[in-house]
Amino acid sequence: VQLVESGGGLVQAGGSLRLSCAASGRTFSLYTMTWFRQAPGKDRDFIAGITGSGSGGRTYYADSVKGRFTISRDSAKNTVLLQMDSLTPEDTAVYYCAARRSPLSTIVAVNPGSYDYWGQGTQVTVSS
């Protein structure tokens, strides 16, 4: 599986961005898809995830983004989206899309080590 992120950029505080992650392959619906982010000098942190379509596409969020970010998947387009609203400077980071083949899982792993496939990352910068 190859993952390619897009949609990052510079936005003012309070603004919105939508990130997209395009996945290759014909079994996209079997993968748990997640978004992580990593700020300079910090660990790579889980922010949002969605289970495979067969598991109901359940969504999970880190407390820091709950109510502001929305993850969704479009299996027809092999794409996972991250809608980010009410952005703050603390959201500034490189955002990574990750995938893990887990067709029956109803939960989302939050440890980066649980994921087999990663995108190259996209920079999000929020100015104050």
mmCIF file with all atom_site columns, C-alpha atoms in Angstrom:
data_model
loop_
_atom_site.group_PDB
_atom_site.id
_atom_site.type_symbol
_atom_site.label_atom_id
_atom_site.label_alt_id
_atom_site.label_comp_id
_atom_site.label_asym_id
_atom_site.label_entity_id
_atom_site.label_seq_id
_atom_site.pdbx_PDB_ins_code
_atom_site.Cartn_x
_atom_site.Cartn_y
_atom_site.Cartn_z
_atom_site.occupancy
_atom_site.B_iso_or_equiv
_atom_site.pdbx_formal_charge
_atom_site.auth_seq_id
_atom_site.auth_comp_id
_atom_site.auth_asym_id
_atom_site.auth_atom_id
_atom_site.pdbx_PDB_model_num
ATOM 1   C CA . VAL A 1 1   ? 0.000   0.000  0.000  1.00 0.00 ? 1   VAL A CA 1
ATOM 2   C CA . GLN A 1 2   ? 1.285   3.421  -0.919 1.00 0.00 ? 2   GLN A CA 1
ATOM 3   C CA . LEU A 1 3   ? -0.085  6.510  0.786  1.00 0.00 ? 3   LEU A CA 1
ATOM 4   C CA . VAL A 1 4   ? 0.134   10.058 -0.515 1.00 0.00 ? 4   VAL A CA 1
ATOM 5   C CA . GLU A 1 5   ? -1.020  12.999 1.580  1.00 0.00 ? 5   GLU A CA 1
ATOM 6   C CA . SER A 1 6   ? -2.060  16.391 0.289  1.00 0.00 ? 6   SER A CA 1
ATOM 7   C CA . GLY A 1 7   ? -3.853  19.488 1.502  1.00 0.00 ? 7   GLY A CA 1
ATOM 8   C CA . GLY A 1 8   ? -1.437  20.949 4.000  1.00 0.00 ? 8   GLY A CA 1
ATOM 9   C CA . GLY A 1 9   ? -0.473  24.588 4.048  1.00 0.00 ? 9   GLY A CA 1
ATOM 10  C CA . LEU A 1 10  ? -0.495  27.841 5.984  1.00 0.00 ? 10  LEU A CA 1
ATOM 11  C CA . VAL A 1 11  ? -3.691  29.034 7.653  1.00 0.00 ? 11  VAL A CA 1
ATOM 12  C CA . GLN A 1 12  ? -4.582  31.617 10.258 1.00 0.00 ? 12  GLN A CA 1
ATOM 13  C CA . ALA A 1 13  ? -5.795  30.624 13.685 1.00 0.00 ? 13  ALA A CA 1
ATOM 14  C CA . GLY A 1 14  ? -9.495  29.830 13.606 1.00 0.00 ? 14  GLY A CA 1
ATOM 15  C CA . GLY A 1 15  ? -9.323  28.681 10.020 1.00 0.00 ? 15  GLY A CA 1
ATOM 16  C CA . SER A 1 16  ? -9.812  25.302 8.401  1.00 0.00 ? 16  SER A CA 1
ATOM 17  C CA . LEU A 1 17  ? -7.892  22.858 6.243  1.00 0.00 ? 17  LEU A CA 1
ATOM 18  C CA . ARG A 1 18  ? -8.776  19.511 4.731  1.00 0.00 ? 18  ARG A CA 1
ATOM 19  C CA . LEU A 1 19  ? -6.108  16.874 4.372  1.00 0.00 ? 19  LEU A CA 1
ATOM 20  C CA . SER A 1 20  ? -6.432  14.012 1.945  1.00 0.00 ? 20  SER A CA 1
ATOM 21  C CA . CYS A 1 21  ? -4.651  10.664 1.877  1.00 0.00 ? 21  CYS A CA 1
ATOM 22  C CA . ALA A 1 22  ? -4.839  8.657  -1.324 1.00 0.00 ? 22  ALA A CA 1
ATOM 23  C CA . ALA A 1 23  ? -4.108  4.944  -1.026 1.00 0.00 ? 23  ALA A CA 1
ATOM 24  C CA . SER A 1 24  ? -3.094  2.512  -3.720 1.00 0.00 ? 24  SER A CA 1
ATOM 25  C CA . GLY A 1 25  ? -4.393  -1.033 -3.892 1.00 0.00 ? 25  GLY A CA 1
ATOM 26  C CA . ARG A 1 26  ? -7.744  -2.746 -4.212 1.00 0.00 ? 26  ARG A CA 1
ATOM 27  C CA . THR A 1 27  ? -8.264  -3.729 -0.573 1.00 0.00 ? 27  THR A CA 1
ATOM 28  C CA . PHE A 1 28  ? -8.471  -0.251 0.924  1.00 0.00 ? 28  PHE A CA 1
ATOM 29  C CA . SER A 1 29  ? -11.659 -1.101 2.797  1.00 0.00 ? 29  SER A CA 1
ATOM 30  C CA . LEU A 1 30  ? -9.775  -3.722 4.850  1.00 0.00 ? 30  LEU A CA 1
ATOM 31  C CA . TYR A 1 31  ? -7.375  -1.200 6.350  1.00 0.00 ? 31  TYR A CA 1
ATOM 32  C CA . THR A 1 32  ? -7.637  0.869  9.482  1.00 0.00 ? 32  THR A CA 1
ATOM 33  C CA . MET A 1 33  ? -6.611  4.377  8.483  1.00 0.00 ? 33  MET A CA 1
ATOM 34  C CA . THR A 1 34  ? -5.215  6.963  10.839 1.00 0.00 ? 34  THR A CA 1
ATOM 35  C CA . TRP A 1 35  ? -3.696  10.399 11.012 1.00 0.00 ? 35  TRP A CA 1
ATOM 36  C CA . PHE A 1 36  ? -0.733  11.218 13.206 1.00 0.00 ? 36  PHE A CA 1
ATOM 37  C CA . ARG A 1 37  ? 1.148   14.451 13.595 1.00 0.00 ? 37  ARG A CA 1
ATOM 38  C CA . GLN A 1 38  ? 4.615   15.390 14.704 1.00 0.00 ? 38  GLN A CA 1
ATOM 39  C CA . ALA A 1 39  ? 5.760   18.814 15.817 1.00 0.00 ? 39  ALA A CA 1
ATOM 40  C CA . PRO A 1 40  ? 9.487   19.691 15.892 1.00 0.00 ? 40  PRO A CA 1
ATOM 41  C CA . GLY A 1 41  ? 11.222  17.995 18.789 1.00 0.00 ? 41  GLY A CA 1
ATOM 42  C CA . LYS A 1 42  ? 8.134   16.031 19.792 1.00 0.00 ? 42  LYS A CA 1
ATOM 43  C CA . ASP A 1 43  ? 6.850   12.511 19.403 1.00 0.00 ? 43  ASP A CA 1
ATOM 44  C CA . ARG A 1 44  ? 4.558   11.424 16.608 1.00 0.00 ? 44  ARG A CA 1
ATOM 45  C CA . ASP A 1 45  ? 1.078   11.544 18.121 1.00 0.00 ? 45  ASP A CA 1
ATOM 46  C CA . PHE A 1 46  ? -2.174  9.876  17.134 1.00 0.00 ? 46  PHE A CA 1
ATOM 47  C CA . ILE A 1 47  ? -4.939  12.343 16.330 1.00 0.00 ? 47  ILE A CA 1
ATOM 48  C CA . ALA A 1 48  ? -7.685  10.474 14.447 1.00 0.00 ? 48  ALA A CA 1
ATOM 49  C CA . GLY A 1 49  ? -8.475  7.041  13.083 1.00 0.00 ? 49  GLY A CA 1
ATOM 50  C CA . ILE A 1 50  ? -11.193 5.133  11.288 1.00 0.00 ? 50  ILE A CA 1
ATOM 51  C CA . THR A 1 51  ? -11.704 1.385  11.117 1.00 0.00 ? 51  THR A CA 1
ATOM 52  C CA . GLY A 1 52  ? -12.271 -0.573 7.942  1.00 0.00 ? 52  GLY A CA 1
ATOM 53  C CA . SER A 1 53  ? -15.571 -0.491 6.151  1.00 0.00 ? 53  SER A CA 1
ATOM 54  C CA . GLY A 1 54  ? -16.357 -4.031 7.274  1.00 0.00 ? 54  GLY A CA 1
ATOM 55  C CA . SER A 1 55  ? -16.052 -2.919 10.895 1.00 0.00 ? 55  SER A CA 1
ATOM 56  C CA . GLY A 1 56  ? -18.487 -0.079 10.430 1.00 0.00 ? 56  GLY A CA 1
ATOM 57  C CA . GLY A 1 57  ? -16.002 2.702  9.843  1.00 0.00 ? 57  GLY A CA 1
ATOM 58  C CA . ARG A 1 58  ? -15.821 3.593  13.518 1.00 0.00 ? 58  ARG A CA 1
ATOM 59  C CA . THR A 1 59  ? -13.985 6.812  14.292 1.00 0.00 ? 59  THR A CA 1
ATOM 60  C CA . TYR A 1 60  ? -11.682 7.690  17.153 1.00 0.00 ? 60  TYR A CA 1
ATOM 61  C CA . TYR A 1 61  ? -10.070 10.991 18.097 1.00 0.00 ? 61  TYR A CA 1
ATOM 62  C CA . ALA A 1 62  ? -7.430  12.285 20.430 1.00 0.00 ? 62  ALA A CA 1
ATOM 63  C CA . ASP A 1 63  ? -8.831  14.571 23.112 1.00 0.00 ? 63  ASP A CA 1
ATOM 64  C CA . SER A 1 64  ? -6.828  17.470 21.709 1.00 0.00 ? 64  SER A CA 1
ATOM 65  C CA . VAL A 1 65  ? -8.772  17.450 18.425 1.00 0.00 ? 65  VAL A CA 1
ATOM 66  C CA . LYS A 1 66  ? -12.147 16.033 19.425 1.00 0.00 ? 66  LYS A CA 1
ATOM 67  C CA . GLY A 1 67  ? -14.943 18.296 18.241 1.00 0.00 ? 67  GLY A CA 1
ATOM 68  C CA . ARG A 1 68  ? -12.666 20.162 15.822 1.00 0.00 ? 68  ARG A CA 1
ATOM 69  C CA . PHE A 1 69  ? -11.361 17.456 13.475 1.00 0.00 ? 69  PHE A CA 1
ATOM 70  C CA . THR A 1 70  ? -13.371 14.937 11.467 1.00 0.00 ? 70  THR A CA 1
ATOM 71  C CA . ILE A 1 71  ? -11.988 11.844 9.776  1.00 0.00 ? 71  ILE A CA 1
ATOM 72  C CA . SER A 1 72  ? -13.840 10.091 6.973  1.00 0.00 ? 72  SER A CA 1
ATOM 73  C CA . ARG A 1 73  ? -13.133 7.587  4.250  1.00 0.00 ? 73  ARG A CA 1
ATOM 74  C CA . ASP A 1 74  ? -14.308 7.201  0.685  1.00 0.00 ? 74  ASP A CA 1
ATOM 75  C CA . SER A 1 75  ? -13.744 3.588  -0.267 1.00 0.00 ? 75  SER A CA 1
ATOM 76  C CA . ALA A 1 76  ? -14.774 4.210  -3.862 1.00 0.00 ? 76  ALA A CA 1
ATOM 77  C CA . LYS A 1 77  ? -11.890 6.669  -4.202 1.00 0.00 ? 77  LYS A CA 1
ATOM 78  C CA . ASN A 1 78  ? -9.459  4.889  -1.835 1.00 0.00 ? 78  ASN A CA 1
ATOM 79  C CA . THR A 1 79  ? -9.159  8.123  0.102  1.00 0.00 ? 79  THR A CA 1
ATOM 80  C CA . VAL A 1 80  ? -9.257  9.131  3.731  1.00 0.00 ? 80  VAL A CA 1
ATOM 81  C CA . LEU A 1 81  ? -9.934  12.741 4.639  1.00 0.00 ? 81  LEU A CA 1
ATOM 82  C CA . LEU A 1 82  ? -9.214  14.829 7.698  1.00 0.00 ? 82  LEU A CA 1
ATOM 83  C CA . GLN A 1 83  ? -11.315 17.964 8.013  1.00 0.00 ? 83  GLN A CA 1
ATOM 84  C CA . MET A 1 84  ? -9.651  20.334 10.474 1.00 0.00 ? 84  MET A CA 1
ATOM 85  C CA . ASP A 1 85  ? -11.626 23.273 11.851 1.00 0.00 ? 85  ASP A CA 1
ATOM 86  C CA . SER A 1 86  ? -10.948 25.897 14.515 1.00 0.00 ? 86  SER A CA 1
ATOM 87  C CA . LEU A 1 87  ? -7.218  25.473 14.047 1.00 0.00 ? 87  LEU A CA 1
ATOM 88  C CA . THR A 1 88  ? -4.802  26.878 16.606 1.00 0.00 ? 88  THR A CA 1
ATOM 89  C CA . PRO A 1 89  ? -1.027  27.417 16.487 1.00 0.00 ? 89  PRO A CA 1
ATOM 90  C CA . GLU A 1 90  ? -0.704  24.267 18.627 1.00 0.00 ? 90  GLU A CA 1
ATOM 91  C CA . ASP A 1 91  ? -1.936  22.267 15.630 1.00 0.00 ? 91  ASP A CA 1
ATOM 92  C CA . THR A 1 92  ? 1.202   23.197 13.685 1.00 0.00 ? 92  THR A CA 1
ATOM 93  C CA . ALA A 1 93  ? 3.000   19.974 12.733 1.00 0.00 ? 93  ALA A CA 1
ATOM 94  C CA . VAL A 1 94  ? 3.758   17.555 9.944  1.00 0.00 ? 94  VAL A CA 1
ATOM 95  C CA . TYR A 1 95  ? 0.680   15.366 9.453  1.00 0.00 ? 95  TYR A CA 1
ATOM 96  C CA . TYR A 1 96  ? 1.081   11.742 8.442  1.00 0.00 ? 96  TYR A CA 1
ATOM 97  C CA . CYS A 1 97  ? -1.401  9.246  7.113  1.00 0.00 ? 97  CYS A CA 1
ATOM 98  C CA . ALA A 1 98  ? -0.903  5.633  8.207  1.00 0.00 ? 98  ALA A CA 1
ATOM 99  C CA . ALA A 1 99  ? -2.533  2.312  7.389  1.00 0.00 ? 99  ALA A CA 1
ATOM 100 C CA . ARG A 1 100 ? -2.792  -1.075 9.034  1.00 0.00 ? 100 ARG A CA 1
ATOM 101 C CA . ARG A 1 101 ? -4.488  -4.114 7.543  1.00 0.00 ? 101 ARG A CA 1
ATOM 102 C CA . SER A 1 102 ? -7.113  -5.079 10.120 1.00 0.00 ? 102 SER A CA 1
ATOM 103 C CA . PRO A 1 103 ? -10.380 -6.071 8.452  1.00 0.00 ? 103 PRO A CA 1
ATOM 104 C CA . LEU A 1 104 ? -12.157 -7.198 11.604 1.00 0.00 ? 104 LEU A CA 1
ATOM 105 C CA . SER A 1 105 ? -10.854 -4.676 14.091 1.00 0.00 ? 105 SER A CA 1
ATOM 106 C CA . THR A 1 106 ? -13.381 -2.419 15.757 1.00 0.00 ? 106 THR A CA 1
ATOM 107 C CA . ILE A 1 107 ? -10.764 -0.321 17.512 1.00 0.00 ? 107 ILE A CA 1
ATOM 108 C CA . VAL A 1 108 ? -7.941  1.917  16.326 1.00 0.00 ? 108 VAL A CA 1
ATOM 109 C CA . ALA A 1 109 ? -4.387  1.503  17.561 1.00 0.00 ? 109 ALA A CA 1
ATOM 110 C CA . VAL A 1 110 ? -2.797  4.759  18.729 1.00 0.00 ? 110 VAL A CA 1
ATOM 111 C CA . ASN A 1 111 ? 0.811   3.550  18.793 1.00 0.00 ? 111 ASN A CA 1
ATOM 112 C CA . PRO A 1 112 ? 2.705   4.533  15.627 1.00 0.00 ? 112 PRO A CA 1
ATOM 113 C CA . GLY A 1 113 ? 4.543   1.213  15.784 1.00 0.00 ? 113 GLY A CA 1
ATOM 114 C CA . SER A 1 114 ? 1.296   -0.600 15.036 1.00 0.00 ? 114 SER A CA 1
ATOM 115 C CA . TYR A 1 115 ? 1.167   0.741  11.490 1.00 0.00 ? 115 TYR A CA 1
ATOM 116 C CA . ASP A 1 116 ? 2.847   -0.813 8.496  1.00 0.00 ? 116 ASP A CA 1
ATOM 117 C CA . TYR A 1 117 ? 2.363   1.884  5.893  1.00 0.00 ? 117 TYR A CA 1
ATOM 118 C CA . TRP A 1 118 ? 3.033   5.599  6.050  1.00 0.00 ? 118 TRP A CA 1
ATOM 119 C CA . GLY A 1 119 ? 2.744   8.577  3.777  1.00 0.00 ? 119 GLY A CA 1
ATOM 120 C CA . GLN A 1 120 ? 5.477   11.135 3.328  1.00 0.00 ? 120 GLN A CA 1
ATOM 121 C CA . GLY A 1 121 ? 3.744   13.746 5.471  1.00 0.00 ? 121 GLY A CA 1
ATOM 122 C CA . THR A 1 122 ? 2.281   17.155 4.784  1.00 0.00 ? 122 THR A CA 1
ATOM 123 C CA . GLN A 1 123 ? 3.113   20.354 6.672  1.00 0.00 ? 123 GLN A CA 1
ATOM 124 C CA . VAL A 1 124 ? 0.358   22.255 8.431  1.00 0.00 ? 124 VAL A CA 1
ATOM 125 C CA . THR A 1 125 ? 1.254   25.666 9.825  1.00 0.00 ? 125 THR A CA 1
ATOM 126 C CA . VAL A 1 126 ? -1.224  27.738 11.815 1.00 0.00 ? 126 VAL A CA 1
ATOM 127 C CA . SER A 1 127 ? -0.297  31.361 12.390 1.00 0.00 ? 127 SER A CA 1
ATOM 128 C CA . SER A 1 128 ? -1.543  33.378 15.359 1.00 0.00 ? 128 SER A CA 1
#
